[in-house]
C-alpha positions as MATLAB code, in Angstrom:
seq = 'XXXXXXXXXXXXXXXXXXXXXXXXXXXXXXXXXXXXXXXXXXXXXXXXXXXXXXXXXXXXXXXXXXXXXXXXXXXXXXXXXXXXXXXXXXXXXXXXXXXXXXXXXXXXXXXXXXXXXXXXXXXXXXXXXXXXXXXXXXXXXXXXXXXXXXXXX';
ca = [
      -9.653    0.905   29.720;
     -13.222    0.953   28.651;
     -14.174    4.345   30.148;
     -11.756    5.933   27.611;
     -13.987    4.385   24.954;
     -16.910    6.267   26.466;
     -14.957    9.558   26.216;
     -13.901    8.809   22.638;
     -17.504    7.890   21.745;
     -18.769   11.270   23.090;
     -16.074   13.163   21.144;
     -16.731   11.316   17.858;
     -20.542   11.747   18.237;
     -20.072   15.474   18.837;
     -17.868   15.974   15.708;
     -19.498   13.435   13.375;
     -22.995   12.584   14.544;
     -23.797   10.325   11.585;
     -20.679    8.186   11.516;
     -21.124    4.491   12.509;
     -19.240    3.377   15.600;
     -18.558   -0.253   16.384;
     -17.123   -0.885   19.874;
     -14.810   -3.879   20.069;
     -14.229   -4.530   23.763;
     -12.329   -6.901   26.041;
     -15.186   -6.532   28.596;
     -18.255   -8.801   28.588;
     -21.417   -7.176   27.173;
     -23.149   -6.875   30.545;
     -20.596   -4.354   31.739;
     -20.774   -1.703   29.091;
     -22.747   -2.653   25.972;
     -26.118   -1.129   26.930;
     -24.525    2.038   28.262;
     -22.405    2.567   25.104;
     -25.312    1.776   22.734;
     -27.473    4.243   24.678;
     -24.740    6.840   24.222;
     -24.643    6.418   20.462;
     -22.449    3.380   19.613;
     -23.830    1.556   16.550;
     -22.791   -1.807   17.845;
     -20.805   -3.633   20.549;
     -18.764   -6.800   20.158;
     -16.640   -8.678   22.684;
     -13.140   -9.273   21.438;
     -13.773  -13.034   21.895;
     -16.263  -12.973   19.012;
     -15.816  -14.791   15.700;
     -13.884  -12.574   13.201;
     -16.672  -12.963   10.642;
     -19.051  -11.335   13.106;
     -16.853   -8.218   12.993;
     -17.173   -8.232    9.180;
     -20.983   -8.655    9.408;
     -21.214   -5.889   12.007;
     -19.277   -3.458    9.808;
     -21.527   -4.285    6.832;
     -24.679   -3.652    8.851;
     -23.322   -0.451   10.391;
     -22.153    0.834    6.988;
     -25.821    0.706    5.908;
     -26.636    3.134    8.703;
     -28.147    0.502   10.931;
     -27.262   -0.720   14.447;
     -25.650   -4.097   14.949;
     -27.126   -5.735   18.103;
     -25.917   -9.219   19.033;
     -28.451  -11.588   20.703;
     -26.545  -11.096   23.991;
     -26.924   -7.320   23.799;
     -30.563   -7.548   22.620;
     -31.264   -9.713   25.733;
     -29.633   -7.071   28.006;
     -31.673   -4.305   26.365;
     -34.880   -6.361   26.810;
     -34.085   -6.935   30.483;
     -33.610   -3.222   31.012;
     -37.046   -2.482   29.529;
     -38.562   -4.981   31.958;
     -36.898   -3.563   35.019;
     -36.574    0.177   34.408;
     -37.639    0.868   38.018;
     -35.116   -1.417   39.564;
     -32.191   -0.548   37.351;
     -28.838   -0.541   39.131;
     -27.788    2.845   40.479;
     -25.100    3.361   37.779;
     -27.578    2.602   35.004;
     -29.596    5.628   36.108;
     -26.706    8.092   35.501;
     -26.611   10.330   32.432;
     -23.768    9.827   29.966;
     -21.677   12.665   31.516;
     -22.437   11.561   35.052;
     -21.271    7.986   34.159;
     -18.023    9.408   32.672;
     -17.345   11.521   35.843;
     -18.337    8.592   38.078;
     -15.763    6.225   36.390;
     -12.978    8.800   36.539;
     -13.687    9.555   40.212;
     -13.826    5.859   41.005;
     -10.380    5.477   39.381;
      -9.065    8.173   41.697;
      -8.764   11.107   39.304;
      -9.155   14.575   40.843;
     -11.851   17.076   39.815;
      -9.033   19.109   38.175;
      -7.857   16.123   36.060;
     -11.445   15.274   35.108;
     -12.221   18.913   34.167;
      -9.185   19.004   31.898;
      -9.888   15.605   30.311;
     -13.534   16.424   29.573;
     -13.111   20.131   28.839;
     -15.309   21.192   31.729;
     -14.833   23.602   34.575;
     -13.904   22.177   37.989;
     -17.213   23.561   39.346;
     -19.148   21.616   36.693;
     -17.293   18.453   37.606;
     -18.136   19.051   41.267;
     -21.801   19.429   40.312;
     -21.697   16.121   38.437;
     -20.040   14.483   41.420;
     -22.821   15.740   43.756;
     -25.526   14.460   41.370;
     -23.727   11.047   41.057;
     -23.468   10.815   44.885;
     -27.184   11.653   45.301;
     -28.439    9.349   42.529;
     -26.323    6.445   43.801;
     -26.793    7.200   47.505;
     -23.055    7.207   48.176;
     -21.131    9.418   50.663;
     -17.540    9.529   49.522;
     -15.155    8.927   46.588;
     -14.056    5.685   48.317;
     -17.699    4.546   48.194;
     -17.650    5.322   44.446;
     -14.461    3.231   44.009;
     -15.866    0.367   46.095;
     -19.111    0.358   44.032;
     -17.215    0.426   40.711;
     -14.928   -2.386   41.753;
     -17.789   -4.479   43.168;
     -19.783   -4.043   39.949;
     -16.660   -4.708   37.799;
     -16.839   -1.330   36.099;
     -13.129   -0.702   36.758;
     -10.174   -3.089   37.452;
];
């Protein structure tokens, strides 16, 4: 699942901040591309893309640049235009988004703490912040929101 890519991205960035990271995903760009690029991915391609595009992306990223497809560029531009009316999940920090996806999938605070190397108290703080920012009341609200917005299957 894609949220594991978010965890892997954070770990790679922490250990090797300068390495280029190309995300090849089964999900359409509008679901994760902007979030992943904001969190340090060098590029994002959908698995449906032309194989030559993967080669081009690797070449560009190997030069220390970002590889942004026209579809992702359009999404980034749209976000600039509507910063104030961004969807609730787009206003979450990287960590909040990670915790949000794990909670939405039904993971416990203990599981999340272990997976992200955090204390349970820290996970609870993130949960509270997510609930406030997204105006949600319960974990089932989180799950419903994530399913409705196709962030989890």
